[in-house]
Amino acid sequence: LNMIPDALRASLLVKDLSFDPNIQHAYYAPLAKPALAEDVDQHEKMEVGDYVSTPDFEERQNYLKAAPVGVGAITAWEIPGGTGKNVKVIDIETCFQDTHEDFERPFWIGNNPNDCSSTDHGTAVWGQIAAKRDGKGVTGIAHEADFGIYGFSEGDWEDVNDQYIASINRGIQGAMRELERGDVLVIEQQMVGPDLKKYTAVEYWPHIFEQLKAATDQGIICVQAAGNGNSSFDDPSYE
């Protein structure tokens, strides 16, 4: 991986290489970052010590409610299969608190590093998808789905490196061995897109797209973070 610190020079070099008949495809490696939610409004903070036992917060989860407030999960629960039963989900993240009281034990742990700086994001996504509906804590949109995890923490998030790319691909490959047609793979990572300013879905990059295409060809539903960069795939920069 040839690191060129200046984005403009990197773009010009890629353009020059694209005219070389011996080179099939040239692109610069992206900057990478976990798909964290940034600049969101904070609700009142609740401390663990405020409660003797965990209350039921389901009523406060507006995203469970009907559109336009939420995704209509509560209505879907009345439909056979609407709770995620008999479906497996694997999330590729930085790391998770895999002993959280609101979770069933994951059916698969591909990796979950002990030295991760924060488990908050991975744990929150897990809760939104598959937290138990047990009268306490939150309720997952697909709370009867089987949930598996692949966590990794490689290098500096602001500086792409070979380990970061390889870790995402190892996660996809490991998930493919565990998932079947109709199951779901979630990737909570993002990378800088073609304009070098906005984050976009990881499938934009050929070395990850190939892995995701293999998973899709296997019938696995692949979900990627794409909203943080406010990018449009119809933008001419995506060619």
PDB file of C-alpha atoms in Angstrom:
ATOM      1  CA  LEU A   1       0.000   0.000   0.000  1.00  0.00           C
ATOM      2  CA  ASN A   2       1.666   3.183  -1.191  1.00  0.00           C
ATOM      3  CA  MET A   3       0.668   6.006   1.155  1.00  0.00           C
ATOM      4  CA  ILE A   4       0.540   9.451  -0.502  1.00  0.00           C
ATOM      5  CA  PRO A   5      -0.307  12.136   2.088  1.00  0.00           C
ATOM      6  CA  ASP A   6      -1.496  14.780  -0.379  1.00  0.00           C
ATOM      7  CA  ALA A   7      -5.014  14.023  -1.678  1.00  0.00           C
ATOM      8  CA  LEU A   8      -4.645  16.104  -4.836  1.00  0.00           C
ATOM      9  CA  ARG A   9      -1.391  14.408  -5.817  1.00  0.00           C
ATOM     10  CA  ALA A  10      -2.984  11.018  -5.133  1.00  0.00           C
ATOM     11  CA  SER A  11      -5.928  11.834  -7.426  1.00  0.00           C
ATOM     12  CA  LEU A  12      -3.620  13.017 -10.211  1.00  0.00           C
ATOM     13  CA  LEU A  13      -1.498   9.902  -9.912  1.00  0.00           C
ATOM     14  CA  VAL A  14      -4.579   7.675 -10.128  1.00  0.00           C
ATOM     15  CA  LYS A  15      -5.685   9.562 -13.251  1.00  0.00           C
ATOM     16  CA  ASP A  16      -2.250   9.088 -14.844  1.00  0.00           C
ATOM     17  CA  LEU A  17      -2.253   5.381 -14.027  1.00  0.00           C
ATOM     18  CA  SER A  18      -5.695   4.941 -15.575  1.00  0.00           C
ATOM     19  CA  PHE A  19      -4.174   5.759 -19.000  1.00  0.00           C
ATOM     20  CA  ASP A  20      -1.619   2.963 -18.682  1.00  0.00           C
ATOM     21  CA  PRO A  21      -2.819   0.021 -20.834  1.00  0.00           C
ATOM     22  CA  ASN A  22      -1.095  -2.421 -18.462  1.00  0.00           C
ATOM     23  CA  ILE A  23      -3.248  -1.325 -15.511  1.00  0.00           C
ATOM     24  CA  GLN A  24      -6.825  -2.542 -15.367  1.00  0.00           C
ATOM     25  CA  HIS A  25      -8.011  -0.341 -12.509  1.00  0.00           C
ATOM     26  CA  ALA A  26      -6.348   2.196 -10.206  1.00  0.00           C
ATOM     27  CA  TYR A  27      -7.761   3.867  -7.106  1.00  0.00           C
ATOM     28  CA  TYR A  28      -6.515   5.436  -3.900  1.00  0.00           C
ATOM     29  CA  ALA A  29      -7.098   3.628  -0.620  1.00  0.00           C
ATOM     30  CA  PRO A  30      -9.760   5.333   1.520  1.00  0.00           C
ATOM     31  CA  LEU A  31      -9.533   6.887   4.934  1.00  0.00           C
ATOM     32  CA  ALA A  32     -11.482   4.682   7.304  1.00  0.00           C
ATOM     33  CA  LYS A  33     -13.546   5.362  10.391  1.00  0.00           C
ATOM     34  CA  PRO A  34     -16.158   3.567  12.504  1.00  0.00           C
ATOM     35  CA  ALA A  35     -19.704   4.587  11.565  1.00  0.00           C
ATOM     36  CA  LEU A  36     -20.312   6.603  14.712  1.00  0.00           C
ATOM     37  CA  ALA A  37     -23.279   8.901  15.058  1.00  0.00           C
ATOM     38  CA  GLU A  38     -21.999  12.450  15.413  1.00  0.00           C
ATOM     39  CA  ASP A  39     -23.630  15.694  16.582  1.00  0.00           C
ATOM     40  CA  VAL A  40     -26.893  14.059  17.641  1.00  0.00           C
ATOM     41  CA  ASP A  41     -29.243  15.614  20.167  1.00  0.00           C
ATOM     42  CA  GLN A  42     -28.714  14.123  23.606  1.00  0.00           C
ATOM     43  CA  HIS A  43     -31.731  13.114  25.667  1.00  0.00           C
ATOM     44  CA  GLU A  44     -31.572  13.412  29.409  1.00  0.00           C
ATOM     45  CA  LYS A  45     -28.765  11.253  30.731  1.00  0.00           C
ATOM     46  CA  MET A  46     -29.714   8.303  32.923  1.00  0.00           C
ATOM     47  CA  GLU A  47     -27.146   6.901  35.318  1.00  0.00           C
ATOM     48  CA  VAL A  48     -27.103   3.209  36.183  1.00  0.00           C
ATOM     49  CA  GLY A  49     -27.085   4.073  39.865  1.00  0.00           C
ATOM     50  CA  ASP A  50     -30.469   5.787  39.572  1.00  0.00           C
ATOM     51  CA  TYR A  51     -32.270   2.420  39.532  1.00  0.00           C
ATOM     52  CA  VAL A  52     -32.410  -0.655  41.744  1.00  0.00           C
ATOM     53  CA  SER A  53     -33.287  -2.681  38.655  1.00  0.00           C
ATOM     54  CA  THR A  54     -33.449  -1.826  34.951  1.00  0.00           C
ATOM     55  CA  PRO A  55     -36.801  -0.296  33.894  1.00  0.00           C
ATOM     56  CA  ASP A  56     -38.570  -1.054  30.607  1.00  0.00           C
ATOM     57  CA  PHE A  57     -37.608   1.639  28.078  1.00  0.00           C
ATOM     58  CA  GLU A  58     -39.565   0.279  25.111  1.00  0.00           C
ATOM     59  CA  GLU A  59     -42.126   3.084  25.214  1.00  0.00           C
ATOM     60  CA  ARG A  60     -39.319   5.605  24.746  1.00  0.00           C
ATOM     61  CA  GLN A  61     -38.026   3.902  21.574  1.00  0.00           C
ATOM     62  CA  ASN A  62     -39.867   6.066  19.054  1.00  0.00           C
ATOM     63  CA  TYR A  63     -38.144   4.339  16.136  1.00  0.00           C
ATOM     64  CA  LEU A  64     -40.219   1.212  16.889  1.00  0.00           C
ATOM     65  CA  LYS A  65     -43.446   3.074  16.183  1.00  0.00           C
ATOM     66  CA  ALA A  66     -45.324   3.569  12.907  1.00  0.00           C
ATOM     67  CA  ALA A  67     -44.042   5.895  10.178  1.00  0.00           C
ATOM     68  CA  PRO A  68     -43.264   8.734   9.921  1.00  0.00           C
ATOM     69  CA  VAL A  69     -42.031   8.579  13.520  1.00  0.00           C
ATOM     70  CA  GLY A  70     -40.451   5.133  13.275  1.00  0.00           C
ATOM     71  CA  VAL A  71     -39.983   2.040  11.117  1.00  0.00           C
ATOM     72  CA  GLY A  72     -43.219   0.277  12.071  1.00  0.00           C
ATOM     73  CA  ALA A  73     -41.551  -2.499  14.057  1.00  0.00           C
ATOM     74  CA  ILE A  74     -44.406  -2.886  16.537  1.00  0.00           C
ATOM     75  CA  THR A  75     -46.826  -3.527  13.662  1.00  0.00           C
ATOM     76  CA  ALA A  76     -44.374  -5.941  12.021  1.00  0.00           C
ATOM     77  CA  TRP A  77     -44.208  -8.001  15.230  1.00  0.00           C
ATOM     78  CA  GLU A  78     -47.814  -9.069  14.568  1.00  0.00           C
ATOM     79  CA  ILE A  79     -46.813 -10.605  11.209  1.00  0.00           C
ATOM     80  CA  PRO A  80     -45.284 -14.121  11.132  1.00  0.00           C
ATOM     81  CA  GLY A  81     -41.508 -13.661  10.975  1.00  0.00           C
ATOM     82  CA  GLY A  82     -41.763  -9.983  11.903  1.00  0.00           C
ATOM     83  CA  THR A  83     -39.757 -10.436  15.102  1.00  0.00           C
ATOM     84  CA  GLY A  84     -36.731 -11.847  13.269  1.00  0.00           C
ATOM     85  CA  LYS A  85     -37.296 -15.393  14.461  1.00  0.00           C
ATOM     86  CA  ASN A  86     -35.250 -18.017  12.560  1.00  0.00           C
ATOM     87  CA  VAL A  87     -33.061 -15.285  11.027  1.00  0.00           C
ATOM     88  CA  LYS A  88     -29.379 -14.853  11.839  1.00  0.00           C
ATOM     89  CA  VAL A  89     -27.714 -11.423  11.904  1.00  0.00           C
ATOM     90  CA  ILE A  90     -23.962 -10.752  12.107  1.00  0.00           C
ATOM     91  CA  ASP A  91     -22.619  -7.259  12.798  1.00  0.00           C
ATOM     92  CA  ILE A  92     -19.077  -6.197  11.828  1.00  0.00           C
ATOM     93  CA  GLU A  93     -18.058  -3.469  14.257  1.00  0.00           C
ATOM     94  CA  THR A  94     -15.113  -2.286  16.324  1.00  0.00           C
ATOM     95  CA  CYS A  95     -16.132  -4.121  19.499  1.00  0.00           C
ATOM     96  CA  PHE A  96     -19.077  -5.054  21.719  1.00  0.00           C
ATOM     97  CA  GLN A  97     -20.067  -5.527  25.352  1.00  0.00           C
ATOM     98  CA  ASP A  98     -21.089  -9.118  24.757  1.00  0.00           C
ATOM     99  CA  THR A  99     -22.215  -9.776  28.341  1.00  0.00           C
ATOM    100  CA  HIS A 100     -24.846  -6.995  28.434  1.00  0.00           C
ATOM    101  CA  GLU A 101     -27.960  -7.991  30.415  1.00  0.00           C
ATOM    102  CA  ASP A 102     -30.278  -7.073  27.528  1.00  0.00           C
ATOM    103  CA  PHE A 103     -28.719  -9.591  25.121  1.00  0.00           C
ATOM    104  CA  GLU A 104     -28.874 -13.297  24.523  1.00  0.00           C
ATOM    105  CA  ARG A 105     -25.464 -14.882  24.132  1.00  0.00           C
ATOM    106  CA  PRO A 106     -24.282 -14.362  20.536  1.00  0.00           C
ATOM    107  CA  PHE A 107     -24.588 -17.483  18.403  1.00  0.00           C
ATOM    108  CA  TRP A 108     -21.172 -16.652  16.918  1.00  0.00           C
ATOM    109  CA  ILE A 109     -18.230 -14.528  18.065  1.00  0.00           C
ATOM    110  CA  GLY A 110     -15.793 -14.223  15.181  1.00  0.00           C
ATOM    111  CA  ASN A 111     -13.662 -11.743  17.125  1.00  0.00           C
ATOM    112  CA  ASN A 112     -14.134  -9.166  19.884  1.00  0.00           C
ATOM    113  CA  PRO A 113     -10.933  -7.376  20.965  1.00  0.00           C
ATOM    114  CA  ASN A 114     -10.329  -6.776  24.662  1.00  0.00           C
ATOM    115  CA  ASP A 115      -8.297  -3.587  24.101  1.00  0.00           C
ATOM    116  CA  CYS A 116     -11.013  -1.601  22.300  1.00  0.00           C
ATOM    117  CA  SER A 117     -11.357   1.985  23.528  1.00  0.00           C
ATOM    118  CA  SER A 118     -15.178   1.991  23.489  1.00  0.00           C
ATOM    119  CA  THR A 119     -17.857  -0.680  23.166  1.00  0.00           C
ATOM    120  CA  ASP A 120     -20.661   1.917  23.070  1.00  0.00           C
ATOM    121  CA  HIS A 121     -21.439   1.972  19.348  1.00  0.00           C
ATOM    122  CA  GLY A 122     -21.365  -1.764  18.723  1.00  0.00           C
ATOM    123  CA  THR A 123     -23.447  -2.399  21.834  1.00  0.00           C
ATOM    124  CA  ALA A 124     -26.013   0.255  20.829  1.00  0.00           C
ATOM    125  CA  VAL A 125     -26.437  -1.221  17.329  1.00  0.00           C
ATOM    126  CA  TRP A 126     -26.844  -4.696  18.826  1.00  0.00           C
ATOM    127  CA  GLY A 127     -29.513  -3.344  21.163  1.00  0.00           C
ATOM    128  CA  GLN A 128     -31.446  -1.632  18.364  1.00  0.00           C
ATOM    129  CA  ILE A 129     -31.440  -4.816  16.302  1.00  0.00           C
ATOM    130  CA  ALA A 130     -31.751  -7.693  18.758  1.00  0.00           C
ATOM    131  CA  ALA A 131     -32.129  -6.678  22.419  1.00  0.00           C
ATOM    132  CA  LYS A 132     -34.473  -9.081  24.255  1.00  0.00           C
ATOM    133  CA  ARG A 133     -38.105  -8.156  24.798  1.00  0.00           C
ATOM    134  CA  ASP A 134     -38.100  -9.119  28.449  1.00  0.00           C
ATOM    135  CA  GLY A 135     -39.857  -6.223  30.182  1.00  0.00           C
ATOM    136  CA  LYS A 136     -36.660  -4.316  30.969  1.00  0.00           C
ATOM    137  CA  GLY A 137     -34.151  -2.257  29.056  1.00  0.00           C
ATOM    138  CA  VAL A 138     -34.748  -1.718  25.353  1.00  0.00           C
ATOM    139  CA  THR A 139     -36.370  -3.994  22.764  1.00  0.00           C
ATOM    140  CA  GLY A 140     -34.692  -4.866  19.479  1.00  0.00           C
ATOM    141  CA  ILE A 141     -36.476  -4.318  16.167  1.00  0.00           C
ATOM    142  CA  ALA A 142     -35.796  -8.003  15.407  1.00  0.00           C
ATOM    143  CA  HIS A 143     -35.591  -9.154  19.017  1.00  0.00           C
ATOM    144  CA  GLU A 144     -36.008 -12.866  18.227  1.00  0.00           C
ATOM    145  CA  ALA A 145     -33.191 -12.939  15.668  1.00  0.00           C
ATOM    146  CA  ASP A 146     -29.992 -14.821  16.468  1.00  0.00           C
ATOM    147  CA  PHE A 147     -27.164 -12.283  16.699  1.00  0.00           C
ATOM    148  CA  GLY A 148     -23.479 -12.833  15.964  1.00  0.00           C
ATOM    149  CA  ILE A 149     -20.559 -10.419  16.182  1.00  0.00           C
ATOM    150  CA  TYR A 150     -17.210  -9.701  14.575  1.00  0.00           C
ATOM    151  CA  GLY A 151     -15.256  -6.931  16.287  1.00  0.00           C
ATOM    152  CA  PHE A 152     -11.880  -5.563  15.300  1.00  0.00           C
ATOM    153  CA  SER A 153      -9.628  -2.667  16.204  1.00  0.00           C
ATOM    154  CA  GLU A 154      -6.684  -2.114  13.905  1.00  0.00           C
ATOM    155  CA  GLY A 155      -4.354   0.875  13.672  1.00  0.00           C
ATOM    156  CA  ASP A 156      -5.296   4.556  13.594  1.00  0.00           C
ATOM    157  CA  TRP A 157      -8.916   5.166  12.563  1.00  0.00           C
ATOM    158  CA  GLU A 158      -7.869   8.323  10.733  1.00  0.00           C
ATOM    159  CA  ASP A 159      -5.240   6.528   8.661  1.00  0.00           C
ATOM    160  CA  VAL A 160      -6.187   3.612   6.442  1.00  0.00           C
ATOM    161  CA  ASN A 161      -3.899   0.605   6.650  1.00  0.00           C
ATOM    162  CA  ASP A 162      -3.705  -2.928   5.334  1.00  0.00           C
ATOM    163  CA  GLN A 163      -4.912  -4.421   8.623  1.00  0.00           C
ATOM    164  CA  TYR A 164      -8.098  -2.349   8.577  1.00  0.00           C
ATOM    165  CA  ILE A 165      -9.059  -3.486   5.081  1.00  0.00           C
ATOM    166  CA  ALA A 166      -8.069  -7.086   5.828  1.00  0.00           C
ATOM    167  CA  SER A 167     -10.090  -7.066   9.066  1.00  0.00           C
ATOM    168  CA  ILE A 168     -13.302  -6.030   7.301  1.00  0.00           C
ATOM    169  CA  ASN A 169     -12.762  -8.718   4.681  1.00  0.00           C
ATOM    170  CA  ARG A 170     -12.014 -11.370   7.328  1.00  0.00           C
ATOM    171  CA  GLY A 171     -15.244 -10.392   9.042  1.00  0.00           C
ATOM    172  CA  ILE A 172     -17.228 -10.778   5.815  1.00  0.00           C
ATOM    173  CA  GLN A 173     -15.586 -14.113   5.015  1.00  0.00           C
ATOM    174  CA  GLY A 174     -16.186 -15.438   8.534  1.00  0.00           C
ATOM    175  CA  ALA A 175     -19.813 -14.296   8.456  1.00  0.00           C
ATOM    176  CA  MET A 176     -20.385 -16.029   5.116  1.00  0.00           C
ATOM    177  CA  ARG A 177     -19.472 -19.351   6.715  1.00  0.00           C
ATOM    178  CA  GLU A 178     -22.103 -18.816   9.420  1.00  0.00           C
ATOM    179  CA  LEU A 179     -24.975 -17.254   7.455  1.00  0.00           C
ATOM    180  CA  GLU A 180     -27.460 -18.757   5.025  1.00  0.00           C
ATOM    181  CA  ARG A 181     -29.715 -17.395   2.296  1.00  0.00           C
ATOM    182  CA  GLY A 182     -32.024 -14.769   3.797  1.00  0.00           C
ATOM    183  CA  ASP A 183     -29.759 -14.008   6.767  1.00  0.00           C
ATOM    184  CA  VAL A 184     -28.320 -10.530   7.307  1.00  0.00           C
ATOM    185  CA  LEU A 185     -24.787  -9.093   7.399  1.00  0.00           C
ATOM    186  CA  VAL A 186     -24.404  -5.587   8.874  1.00  0.00           C
ATOM    187  CA  ILE A 187     -21.205  -3.549   8.379  1.00  0.00           C
ATOM    188  CA  GLU A 188     -20.890  -0.571  10.728  1.00  0.00           C
ATOM    189  CA  GLN A 189     -17.843   0.972   9.071  1.00  0.00           C
ATOM    190  CA  GLN A 190     -17.448   3.866   6.663  1.00  0.00           C
ATOM    191  CA  MET A 191     -14.752   5.174   4.339  1.00  0.00           C
ATOM    192  CA  VAL A 192     -14.057   8.436   2.568  1.00  0.00           C
ATOM    193  CA  GLY A 193     -15.649   8.449  -0.887  1.00  0.00           C
ATOM    194  CA  PRO A 194     -14.348   9.627  -4.252  1.00  0.00           C
ATOM    195  CA  ASP A 195     -14.443  13.338  -3.441  1.00  0.00           C
ATOM    196  CA  LEU A 196     -12.076  12.736  -0.467  1.00  0.00           C
ATOM    197  CA  LYS A 197     -14.430  14.648   1.815  1.00  0.00           C
ATOM    198  CA  LYS A 198     -17.550  12.584   2.506  1.00  0.00           C
ATOM    199  CA  TYR A 199     -17.894   9.141   4.066  1.00  0.00           C
ATOM    200  CA  THR A 200     -19.666   6.511   2.013  1.00  0.00           C
ATOM    201  CA  ALA A 201     -20.558   2.815   1.996  1.00  0.00           C
ATOM    202  CA  VAL A 202     -17.568   0.459   2.072  1.00  0.00           C
ATOM    203  CA  GLU A 203     -18.760  -1.330  -1.101  1.00  0.00           C
ATOM    204  CA  TYR A 204     -17.444   1.620  -3.164  1.00  0.00           C
ATOM    205  CA  TRP A 205     -13.958   0.152  -2.777  1.00  0.00           C
ATOM    206  CA  PRO A 206     -13.213  -2.803  -5.094  1.00  0.00           C
ATOM    207  CA  HIS A 207     -11.319  -4.925  -2.554  1.00  0.00           C
ATOM    208  CA  ILE A 208     -14.367  -4.943  -0.242  1.00  0.00           C
ATOM    209  CA  PHE A 209     -17.002  -4.952  -3.003  1.00  0.00           C
ATOM    210  CA  GLU A 210     -15.706  -8.327  -4.222  1.00  0.00           C
ATOM    211  CA  GLN A 211     -16.296  -9.862  -0.790  1.00  0.00           C
ATOM    212  CA  LEU A 212     -19.770  -8.323  -0.484  1.00  0.00           C
ATOM    213  CA  LYS A 213     -20.728  -9.519  -3.964  1.00  0.00           C
ATOM    214  CA  ALA A 214     -19.752 -13.054  -2.965  1.00  0.00           C
ATOM    215  CA  ALA A 215     -21.980 -12.749   0.118  1.00  0.00           C
ATOM    216  CA  THR A 216     -24.878 -11.349  -1.931  1.00  0.00           C
ATOM    217  CA  ASP A 217     -24.481 -14.113  -4.506  1.00  0.00           C
ATOM    218  CA  GLN A 218     -24.863 -16.535  -1.586  1.00  0.00           C
ATOM    219  CA  GLY A 219     -28.248 -14.948  -0.796  1.00  0.00           C
ATOM    220  CA  ILE A 220     -27.081 -12.996   2.265  1.00  0.00           C
ATOM    221  CA  ILE A 221     -28.651  -9.553   2.722  1.00  0.00           C
ATOM    222  CA  CYS A 222     -25.833  -7.007   3.194  1.00  0.00           C
ATOM    223  CA  VAL A 223     -26.511  -3.739   5.055  1.00  0.00           C
ATOM    224  CA  GLN A 224     -23.878  -0.982   5.120  1.00  0.00           C
ATOM    225  CA  ALA A 225     -23.623   2.331   6.920  1.00  0.00           C
ATOM    226  CA  ALA A 226     -23.935   5.123   4.332  1.00  0.00           C
ATOM    227  CA  GLY A 227     -25.714   8.084   5.910  1.00  0.00           C
ATOM    228  CA  ASN A 228     -23.010   9.897   7.883  1.00  0.00           C
ATOM    229  CA  GLY A 229     -21.344  11.308   4.759  1.00  0.00           C
ATOM    230  CA  ASN A 230     -24.548  12.590   3.168  1.00  0.00           C
ATOM    231  CA  SER A 231     -23.233  11.221  -0.142  1.00  0.00           C
ATOM    232  CA  SER A 232     -25.323  10.530  -3.241  1.00  0.00           C
ATOM    233  CA  PHE A 233     -24.390   7.560  -5.407  1.00  0.00           C
ATOM    234  CA  ASP A 234     -25.846   9.570  -8.311  1.00  0.00           C
ATOM    235  CA  ASP A 235     -23.082  12.168  -7.944  1.00  0.00           C
ATOM    236  CA  PRO A 236     -20.829  12.238 -11.055  1.00  0.00           C
ATOM    237  CA  SER A 237     -17.757  11.616  -8.871  1.00  0.00           C
ATOM    238  CA  TYR A 238     -18.915   8.002  -8.417  1.00  0.00           C
ATOM    239  CA  GLU A 239     -18.724   7.413 -12.192  1.00  0.00           C
TER     240      GLU A 239
END
